[in-house]
Coordinates of C-alpha atoms in Angstrom, one line a residue:
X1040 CA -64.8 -2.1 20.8
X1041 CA -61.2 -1.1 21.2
X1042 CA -59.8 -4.2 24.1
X1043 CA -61.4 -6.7 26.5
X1044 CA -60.4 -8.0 29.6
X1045 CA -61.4 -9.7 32.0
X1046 CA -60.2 -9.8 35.9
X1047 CA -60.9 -9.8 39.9
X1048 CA -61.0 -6.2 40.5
X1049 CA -61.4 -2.7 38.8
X1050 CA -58.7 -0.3 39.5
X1051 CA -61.6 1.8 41.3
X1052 CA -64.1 1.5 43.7
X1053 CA -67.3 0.3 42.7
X1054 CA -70.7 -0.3 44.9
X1055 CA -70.2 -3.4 46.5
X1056 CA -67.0 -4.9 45.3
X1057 CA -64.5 -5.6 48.4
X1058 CA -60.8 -5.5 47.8
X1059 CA -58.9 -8.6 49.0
X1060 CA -56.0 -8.5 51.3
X1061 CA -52.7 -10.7 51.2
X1062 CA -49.0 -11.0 52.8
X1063 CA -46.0 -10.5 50.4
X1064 CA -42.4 -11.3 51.3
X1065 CA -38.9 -11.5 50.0
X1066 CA -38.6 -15.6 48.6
X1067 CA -37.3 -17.0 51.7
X1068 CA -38.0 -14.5 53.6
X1069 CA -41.6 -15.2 55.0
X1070 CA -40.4 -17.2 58.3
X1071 CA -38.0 -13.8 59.1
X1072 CA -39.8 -10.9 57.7
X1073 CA -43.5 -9.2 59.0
X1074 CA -45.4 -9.6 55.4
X1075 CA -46.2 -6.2 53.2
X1076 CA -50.4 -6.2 52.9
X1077 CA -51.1 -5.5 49.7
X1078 CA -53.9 -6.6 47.0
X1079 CA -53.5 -9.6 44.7
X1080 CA -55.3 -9.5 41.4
X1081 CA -56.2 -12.0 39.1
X1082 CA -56.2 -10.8 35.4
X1083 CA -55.5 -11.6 31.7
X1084 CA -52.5 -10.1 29.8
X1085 CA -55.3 -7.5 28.2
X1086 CA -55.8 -5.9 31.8
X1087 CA -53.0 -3.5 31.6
X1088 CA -53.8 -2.1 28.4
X1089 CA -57.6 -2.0 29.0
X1090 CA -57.0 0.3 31.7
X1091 CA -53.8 2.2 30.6
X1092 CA -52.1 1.3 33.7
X1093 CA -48.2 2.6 32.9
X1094 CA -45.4 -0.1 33.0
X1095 CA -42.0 1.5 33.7
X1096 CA -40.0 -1.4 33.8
X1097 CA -40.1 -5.1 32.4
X1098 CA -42.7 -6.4 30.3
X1099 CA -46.8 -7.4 30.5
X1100 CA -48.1 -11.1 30.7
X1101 CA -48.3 -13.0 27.9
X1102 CA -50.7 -16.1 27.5
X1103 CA -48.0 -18.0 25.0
X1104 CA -45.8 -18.0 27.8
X1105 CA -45.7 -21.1 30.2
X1106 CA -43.8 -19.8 32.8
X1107 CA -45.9 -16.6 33.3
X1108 CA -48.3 -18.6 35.4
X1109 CA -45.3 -18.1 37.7
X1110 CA -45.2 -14.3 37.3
X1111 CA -46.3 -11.2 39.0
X1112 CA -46.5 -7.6 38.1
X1113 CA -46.5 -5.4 40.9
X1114 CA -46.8 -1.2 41.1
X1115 CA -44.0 0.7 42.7
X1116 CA -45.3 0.7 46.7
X1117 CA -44.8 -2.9 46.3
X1118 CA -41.0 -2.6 45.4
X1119 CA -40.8 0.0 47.9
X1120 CA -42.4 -2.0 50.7
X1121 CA -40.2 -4.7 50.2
X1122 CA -37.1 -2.7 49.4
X1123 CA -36.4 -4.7 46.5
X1124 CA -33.3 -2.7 44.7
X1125 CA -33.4 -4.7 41.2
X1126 CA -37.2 -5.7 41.4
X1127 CA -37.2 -7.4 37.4
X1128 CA -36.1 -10.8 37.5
X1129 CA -36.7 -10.7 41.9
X1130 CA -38.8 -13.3 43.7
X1131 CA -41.7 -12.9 46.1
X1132 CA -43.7 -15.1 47.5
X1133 CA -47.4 -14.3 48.7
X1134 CA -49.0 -18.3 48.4
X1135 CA -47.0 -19.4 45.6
X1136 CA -43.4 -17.9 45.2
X1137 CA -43.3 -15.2 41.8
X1138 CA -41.1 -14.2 39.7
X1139 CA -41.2 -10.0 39.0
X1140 CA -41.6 -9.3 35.6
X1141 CA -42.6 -5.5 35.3
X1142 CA -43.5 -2.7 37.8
X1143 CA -46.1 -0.4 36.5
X1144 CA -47.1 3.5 37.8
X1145 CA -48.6 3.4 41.1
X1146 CA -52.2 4.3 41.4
X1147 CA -55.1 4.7 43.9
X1148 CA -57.8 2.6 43.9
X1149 CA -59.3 2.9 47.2
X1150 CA -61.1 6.5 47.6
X1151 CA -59.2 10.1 47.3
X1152 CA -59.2 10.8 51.2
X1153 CA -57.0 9.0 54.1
X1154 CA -55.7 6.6 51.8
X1155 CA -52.7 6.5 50.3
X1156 CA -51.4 4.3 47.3
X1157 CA -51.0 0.4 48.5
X1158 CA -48.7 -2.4 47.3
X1159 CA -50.2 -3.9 44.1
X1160 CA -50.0 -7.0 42.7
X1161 CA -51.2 -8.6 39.4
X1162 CA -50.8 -12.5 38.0
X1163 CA -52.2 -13.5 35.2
X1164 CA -55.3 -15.8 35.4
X1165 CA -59.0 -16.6 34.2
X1166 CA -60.6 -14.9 36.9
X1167 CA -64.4 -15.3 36.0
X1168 CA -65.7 -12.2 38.1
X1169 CA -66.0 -9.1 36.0
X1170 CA -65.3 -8.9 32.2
X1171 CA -64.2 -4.8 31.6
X1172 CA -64.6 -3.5 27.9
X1173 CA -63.3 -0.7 26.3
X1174 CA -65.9 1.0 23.9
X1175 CA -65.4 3.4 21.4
X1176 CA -67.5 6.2 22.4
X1177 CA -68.9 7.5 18.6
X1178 CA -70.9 3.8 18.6
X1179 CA -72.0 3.8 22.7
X1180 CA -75.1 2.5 21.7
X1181 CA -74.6 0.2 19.2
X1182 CA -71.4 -1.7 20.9
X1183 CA -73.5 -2.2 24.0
X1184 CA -76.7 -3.6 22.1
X1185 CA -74.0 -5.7 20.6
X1186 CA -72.7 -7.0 23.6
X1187 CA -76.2 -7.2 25.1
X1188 CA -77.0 -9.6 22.6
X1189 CA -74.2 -12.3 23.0
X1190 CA -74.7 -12.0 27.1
X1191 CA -78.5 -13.3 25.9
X1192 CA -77.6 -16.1 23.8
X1193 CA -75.3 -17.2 26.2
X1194 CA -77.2 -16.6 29.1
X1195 CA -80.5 -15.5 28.1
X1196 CA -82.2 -16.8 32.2
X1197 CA -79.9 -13.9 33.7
X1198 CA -80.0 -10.1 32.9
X1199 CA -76.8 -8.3 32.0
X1200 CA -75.5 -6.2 34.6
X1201 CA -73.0 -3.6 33.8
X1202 CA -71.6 -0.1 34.9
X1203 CA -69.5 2.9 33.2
X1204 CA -66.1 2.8 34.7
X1205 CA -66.6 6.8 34.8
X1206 CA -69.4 6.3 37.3
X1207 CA -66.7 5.0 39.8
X1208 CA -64.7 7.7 39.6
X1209 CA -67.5 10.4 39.8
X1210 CA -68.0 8.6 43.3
X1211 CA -64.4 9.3 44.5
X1212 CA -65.0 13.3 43.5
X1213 CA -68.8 13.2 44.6
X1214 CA -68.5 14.9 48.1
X1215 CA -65.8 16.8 46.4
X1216 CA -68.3 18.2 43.7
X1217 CA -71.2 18.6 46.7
X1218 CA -69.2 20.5 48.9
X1219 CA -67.8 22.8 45.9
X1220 CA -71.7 23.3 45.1
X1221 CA -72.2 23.9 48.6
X1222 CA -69.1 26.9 49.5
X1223 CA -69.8 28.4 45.8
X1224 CA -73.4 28.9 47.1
X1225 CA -72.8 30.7 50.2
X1226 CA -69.7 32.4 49.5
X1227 CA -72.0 34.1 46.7
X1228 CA -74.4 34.8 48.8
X1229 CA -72.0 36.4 51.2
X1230 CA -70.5 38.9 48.7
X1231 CA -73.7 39.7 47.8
X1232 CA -75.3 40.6 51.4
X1233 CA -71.5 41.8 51.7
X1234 CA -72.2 44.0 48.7
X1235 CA -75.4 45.1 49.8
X1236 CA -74.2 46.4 53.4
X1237 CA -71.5 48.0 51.5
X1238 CA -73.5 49.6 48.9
X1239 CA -75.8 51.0 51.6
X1240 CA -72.8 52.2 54.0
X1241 CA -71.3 54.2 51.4
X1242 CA -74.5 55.6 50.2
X1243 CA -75.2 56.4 54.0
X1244 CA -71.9 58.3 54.5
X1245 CA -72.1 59.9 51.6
X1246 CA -75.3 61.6 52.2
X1247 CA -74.0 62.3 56.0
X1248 CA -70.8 64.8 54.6
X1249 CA -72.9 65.9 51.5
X1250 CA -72.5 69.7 53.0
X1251 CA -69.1 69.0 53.4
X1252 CA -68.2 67.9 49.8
X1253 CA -70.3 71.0 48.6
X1254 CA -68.1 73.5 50.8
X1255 CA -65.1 71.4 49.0
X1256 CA -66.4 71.5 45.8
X1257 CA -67.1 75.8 46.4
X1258 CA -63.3 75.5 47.6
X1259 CA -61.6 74.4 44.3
X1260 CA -62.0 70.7 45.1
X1261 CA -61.9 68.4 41.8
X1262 CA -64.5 65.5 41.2
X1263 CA -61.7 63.0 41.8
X1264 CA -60.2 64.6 44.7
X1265 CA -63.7 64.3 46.1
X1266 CA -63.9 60.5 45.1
X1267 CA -60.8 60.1 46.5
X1268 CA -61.8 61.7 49.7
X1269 CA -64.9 59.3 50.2
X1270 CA -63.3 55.9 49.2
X1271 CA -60.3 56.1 51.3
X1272 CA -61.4 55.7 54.6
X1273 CA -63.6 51.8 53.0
X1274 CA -60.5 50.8 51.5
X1275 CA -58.6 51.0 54.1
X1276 CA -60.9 48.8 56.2
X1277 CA -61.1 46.7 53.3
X1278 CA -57.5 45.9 52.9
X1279 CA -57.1 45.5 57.1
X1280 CA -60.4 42.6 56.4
X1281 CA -58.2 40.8 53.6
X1282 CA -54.9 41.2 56.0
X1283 CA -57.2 38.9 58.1
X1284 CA -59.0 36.6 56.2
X1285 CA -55.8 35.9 53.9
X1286 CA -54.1 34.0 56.9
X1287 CA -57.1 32.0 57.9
X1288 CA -58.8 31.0 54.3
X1289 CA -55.2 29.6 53.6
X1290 CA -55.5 27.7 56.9
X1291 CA -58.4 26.8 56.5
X1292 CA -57.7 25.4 52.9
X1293 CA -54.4 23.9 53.6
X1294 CA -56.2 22.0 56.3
X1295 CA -59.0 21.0 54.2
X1296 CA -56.3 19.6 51.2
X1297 CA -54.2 17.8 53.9
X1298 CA -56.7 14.8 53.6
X1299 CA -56.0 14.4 49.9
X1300 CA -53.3 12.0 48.6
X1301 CA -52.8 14.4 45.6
X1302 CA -53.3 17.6 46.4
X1303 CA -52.7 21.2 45.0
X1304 CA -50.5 24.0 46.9
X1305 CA -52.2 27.6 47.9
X1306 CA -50.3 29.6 45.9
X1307 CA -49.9 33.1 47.0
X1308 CA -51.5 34.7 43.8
X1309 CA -54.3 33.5 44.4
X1310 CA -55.0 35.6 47.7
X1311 CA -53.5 38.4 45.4
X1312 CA -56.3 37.8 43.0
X1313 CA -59.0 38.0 45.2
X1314 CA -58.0 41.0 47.2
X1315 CA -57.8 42.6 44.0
X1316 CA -61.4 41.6 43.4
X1317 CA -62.5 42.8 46.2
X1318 CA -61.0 46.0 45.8
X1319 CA -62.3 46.3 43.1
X1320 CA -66.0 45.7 44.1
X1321 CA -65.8 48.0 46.9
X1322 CA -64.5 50.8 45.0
X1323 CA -67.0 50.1 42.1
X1324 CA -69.5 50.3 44.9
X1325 CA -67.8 53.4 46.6
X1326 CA -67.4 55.4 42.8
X1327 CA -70.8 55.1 41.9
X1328 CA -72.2 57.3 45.4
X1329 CA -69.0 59.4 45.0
X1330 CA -69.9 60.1 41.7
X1331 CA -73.5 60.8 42.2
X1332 CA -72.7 62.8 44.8
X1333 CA -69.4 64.7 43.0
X1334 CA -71.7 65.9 40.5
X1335 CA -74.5 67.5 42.2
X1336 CA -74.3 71.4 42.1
X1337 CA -72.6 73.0 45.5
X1338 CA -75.0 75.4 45.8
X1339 CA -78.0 73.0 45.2
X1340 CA -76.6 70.6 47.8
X1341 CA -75.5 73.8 50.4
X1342 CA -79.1 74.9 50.0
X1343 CA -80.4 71.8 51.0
X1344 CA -78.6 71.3 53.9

């Protein structure tokens, strides 16, 4: 196993773990000020590098120290919240006054919708609710038989409970991922009846000015004059339908994003790229008939008409 730690809370949501809620202020300030909400953690001086969480400035706990029992790490919203210009070294009090020793790299750990990052705060402690280990992943199996074994001869009356920490955030993505699975299905499905309608239109018109493209053919008319002649009219209704739908798929997307803390930006190119596509499927579609057609013999298809 690579680090252990042990603490109140994950830094993600997990199936029935609630978060805690406290009052921060300025030392001194409390009787002046409306207290920042924000979380409190209780953790060991492992916590930080269990999890990766990023100090910027100042240092982590350390158990050796006495007077980190009087301590507190807190994440940038917390600085921010209290407007605290040189935050190492600054005191806040929540139910015990602290003294700031490091601000670490904000993060979310609420869900990825209508929540954005909160004030953080971390002192160091034995908290006895959740132990978090970090396991290599080439010996899974064996570290957690491993473990499994000293949570039995300690406890051997109770059953070892224990998640993945990836499982929690699958959960944040999960409606993500569902509705992904659910717009990739249709939107297939709707350039494929799309493709189908298309396919059949062209093969329709096609037939319908058959006579036509013979006389032109009789006339001096090349096979991609002809081709020409037949696709022009669809991709010109084509391009008018992704004049339309550019405008309201970005809306519609931009709309959609707006309920994400971090979020990507519609870039134009990507419009650009399926317009393109599209083109290029109708005009696939459109060739094939035009070709067909383009080759048949002007006096086999004048006699038939």
């Amino acid at each position: 196993m690579a680090s252990v730690s042990i603490g109140d809370y994950l830094p993600v949501t997990m199936d029935g773990v609630k978060r805690n809620g406290n009052s921060f202020w300025n030392d001194g300030r409390q009787n002046q000020d409306v207290g920042v909400g924000g979380q409190n953690w209780i953790v060991d001086d492992d916590y930080i590098a269990t999890f990766g969480i990023k100090i910027l400035e100042g240092r982590n706990f350390n158990m050796n120290m006495p007077t980190d029992s009087a301590a507190i790490i807190v994440n940038q919203k917390m600085v921010k919240e209290l407007n605290i210009k040189n935050p190492i070294g600054a005191k806040i009090r929540n139910y015990a006054t602290y003294t700031i020793i490091a601000v670490v790299e904000d993060f979310i750990f609420g869900n990825m919708r209508n929540e954005d990052v909160k004030p953080l705060a971390l002192v160091i402690g034995g908290s006895p609710n959740m132990m978090s280990i970090k396991l290599k992943s080439d010996k899974m199996e064996q570290s957690i038989q491993e473990i499994t074994n000293v949570w039995n001869k300690f406890s051997p009356n109770q059953k070892i409970q224990y998640t993945f920490l990836d499982e929690g955030f699958a959960m944040l993505y999960a409606d993500v991922q569902r509705t992904q699975v659910i717009v990739s299905t249709f939107a297939g499905l709707a350039i494929f009846i799309a493709c189908l309608g298309l396919f059949g239109l062209a093969a329709f018109v096609t037939q319908q000015r058959t006579k036509e493209i013979g006389i032109r053919k009789v006339l001096g008319a090349s096979l991609l004059g002809i081709i020409k002649l037949l696709s022009t009219d669809f991709i010109k209704l084509i391009f008018i339908a992704i004049l339309i739908a550019c405008p309201i798929g970005w809306w519609a997307m931009n709309t959609w994003l707006q309920d994400f803390n971090y979020r990507i930006s519609i870039q134009a190119w990507i419009f650009i790229l399926a317009g393109i596509a599209s083109m290029l499927i109708a005009f696939g579609t459109i060739f094939y008939h035009a070709l067909k057609i383009g080759r048949i013999n002007p006096v086999n298809s004048l006699k038939d008409e």
